[in-house]
mmCIF file of C-alpha atoms in Angstrom:
data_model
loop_
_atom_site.group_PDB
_atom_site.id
_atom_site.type_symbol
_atom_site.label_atom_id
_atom_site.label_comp_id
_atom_site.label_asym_id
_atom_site.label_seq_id
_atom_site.Cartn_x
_atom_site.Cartn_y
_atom_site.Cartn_z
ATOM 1 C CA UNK A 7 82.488 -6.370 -21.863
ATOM 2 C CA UNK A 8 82.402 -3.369 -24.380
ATOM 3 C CA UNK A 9 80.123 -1.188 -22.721
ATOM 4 C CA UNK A 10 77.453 -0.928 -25.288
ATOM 5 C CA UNK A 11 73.801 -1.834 -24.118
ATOM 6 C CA UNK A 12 73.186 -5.353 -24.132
ATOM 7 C CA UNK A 13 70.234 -6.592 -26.640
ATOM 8 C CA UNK A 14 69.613 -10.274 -27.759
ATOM 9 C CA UNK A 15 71.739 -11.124 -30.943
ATOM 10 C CA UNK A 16 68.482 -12.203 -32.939
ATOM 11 C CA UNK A 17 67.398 -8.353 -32.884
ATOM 12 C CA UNK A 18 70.623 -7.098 -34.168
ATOM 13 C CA UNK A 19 70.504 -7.400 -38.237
ATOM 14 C CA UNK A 20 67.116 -6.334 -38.671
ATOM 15 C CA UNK A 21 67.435 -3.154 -36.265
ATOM 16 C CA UNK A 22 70.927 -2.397 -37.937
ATOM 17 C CA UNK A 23 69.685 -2.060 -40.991
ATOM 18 C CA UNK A 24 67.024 0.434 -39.423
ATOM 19 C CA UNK A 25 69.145 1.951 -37.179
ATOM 20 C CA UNK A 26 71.414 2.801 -40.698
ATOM 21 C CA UNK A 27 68.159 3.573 -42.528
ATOM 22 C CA UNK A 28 67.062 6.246 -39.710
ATOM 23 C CA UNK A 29 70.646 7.784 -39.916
ATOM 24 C CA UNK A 30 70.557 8.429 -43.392
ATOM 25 C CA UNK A 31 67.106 9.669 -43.467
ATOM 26 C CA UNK A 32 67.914 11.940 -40.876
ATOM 27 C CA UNK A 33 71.034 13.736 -42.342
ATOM 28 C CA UNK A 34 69.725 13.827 -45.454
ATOM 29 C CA UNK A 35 66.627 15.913 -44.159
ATOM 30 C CA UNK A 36 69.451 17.762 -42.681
ATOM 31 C CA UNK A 37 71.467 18.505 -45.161
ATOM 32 C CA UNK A 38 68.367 19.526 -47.614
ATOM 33 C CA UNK A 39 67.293 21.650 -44.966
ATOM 34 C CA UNK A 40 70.774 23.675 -44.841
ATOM 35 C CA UNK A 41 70.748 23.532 -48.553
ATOM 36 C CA UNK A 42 67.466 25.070 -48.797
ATOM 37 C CA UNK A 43 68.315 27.901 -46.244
ATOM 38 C CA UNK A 44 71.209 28.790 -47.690
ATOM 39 C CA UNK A 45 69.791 29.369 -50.764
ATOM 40 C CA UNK A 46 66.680 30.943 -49.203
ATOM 41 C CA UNK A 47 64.357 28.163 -50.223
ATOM 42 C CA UNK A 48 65.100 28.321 -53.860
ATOM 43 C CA UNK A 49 64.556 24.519 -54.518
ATOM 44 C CA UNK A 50 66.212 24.785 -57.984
ATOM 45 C CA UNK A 51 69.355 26.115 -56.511
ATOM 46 C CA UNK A 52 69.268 24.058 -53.316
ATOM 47 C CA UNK A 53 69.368 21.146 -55.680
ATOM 48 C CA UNK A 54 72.363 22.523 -57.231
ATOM 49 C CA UNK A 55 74.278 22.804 -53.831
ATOM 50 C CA UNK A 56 73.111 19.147 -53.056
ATOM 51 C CA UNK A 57 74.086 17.945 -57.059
ATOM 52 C CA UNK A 58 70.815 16.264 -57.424
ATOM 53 C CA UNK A 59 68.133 16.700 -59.901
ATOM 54 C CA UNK A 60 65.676 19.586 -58.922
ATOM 55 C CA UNK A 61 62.602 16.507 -59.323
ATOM 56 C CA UNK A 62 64.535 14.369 -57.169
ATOM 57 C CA UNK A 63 64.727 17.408 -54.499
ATOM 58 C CA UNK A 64 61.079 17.871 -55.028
ATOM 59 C CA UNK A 65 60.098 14.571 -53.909
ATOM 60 C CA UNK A 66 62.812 14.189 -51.040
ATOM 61 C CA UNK A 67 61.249 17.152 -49.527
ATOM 62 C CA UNK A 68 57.534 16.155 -49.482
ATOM 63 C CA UNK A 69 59.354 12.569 -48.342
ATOM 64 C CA UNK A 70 60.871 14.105 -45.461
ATOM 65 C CA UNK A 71 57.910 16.673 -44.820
ATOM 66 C CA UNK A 72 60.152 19.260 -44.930
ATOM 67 C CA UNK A 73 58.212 22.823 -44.683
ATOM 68 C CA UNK A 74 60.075 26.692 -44.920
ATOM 69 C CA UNK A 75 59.637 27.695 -41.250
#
C-alpha cells in the first residue's frame, strides 16, 4: 500500500486532469495577485513582472475574479 486515499481507477484520468487544471488556476491567481501588489495594482506593470501581454492580464483577472482588496 502507498498510503494515498483509495478511489476507484475509472475516476482517476478525468479528476487528474482537474485536479492539474485547479492547481494551475490557483497559482496563477496567486501569482497575479503578488504581481499586482507589488506593483500596487498597476496592471500594466504587473504584466511586465508576469511577462505577459497587459490584454492577456486584463482578462486573467476578470477570469479569476480577482478584485484590489
Amino acid at each position: 500500500s502507498t498510503g494515498a486515499t483509495s478511489t476507484p481507477a475509472t475516476h482517476c484520468p478525468g479528476d487528474l486532469k482537474k485536479l492539474v487544471r485547479n492547481l494551475k488556476d490557483g497559482a496563477e491567481k496567486e501569482a497575479i495577485t503578488r504581481a499586482l501588489e507589488q506593483t500596487n495594482w498597476s496592471r500594466r506593470q504587473a504584466a511586465r513582472v508576469l511577462n505577459i501581454s497587459y490584454k492577456a492580464l486584463l482578462y486573467k483577472i476578470r477570469q479569476y475574479g480577482i478584485d484590489q482588496q
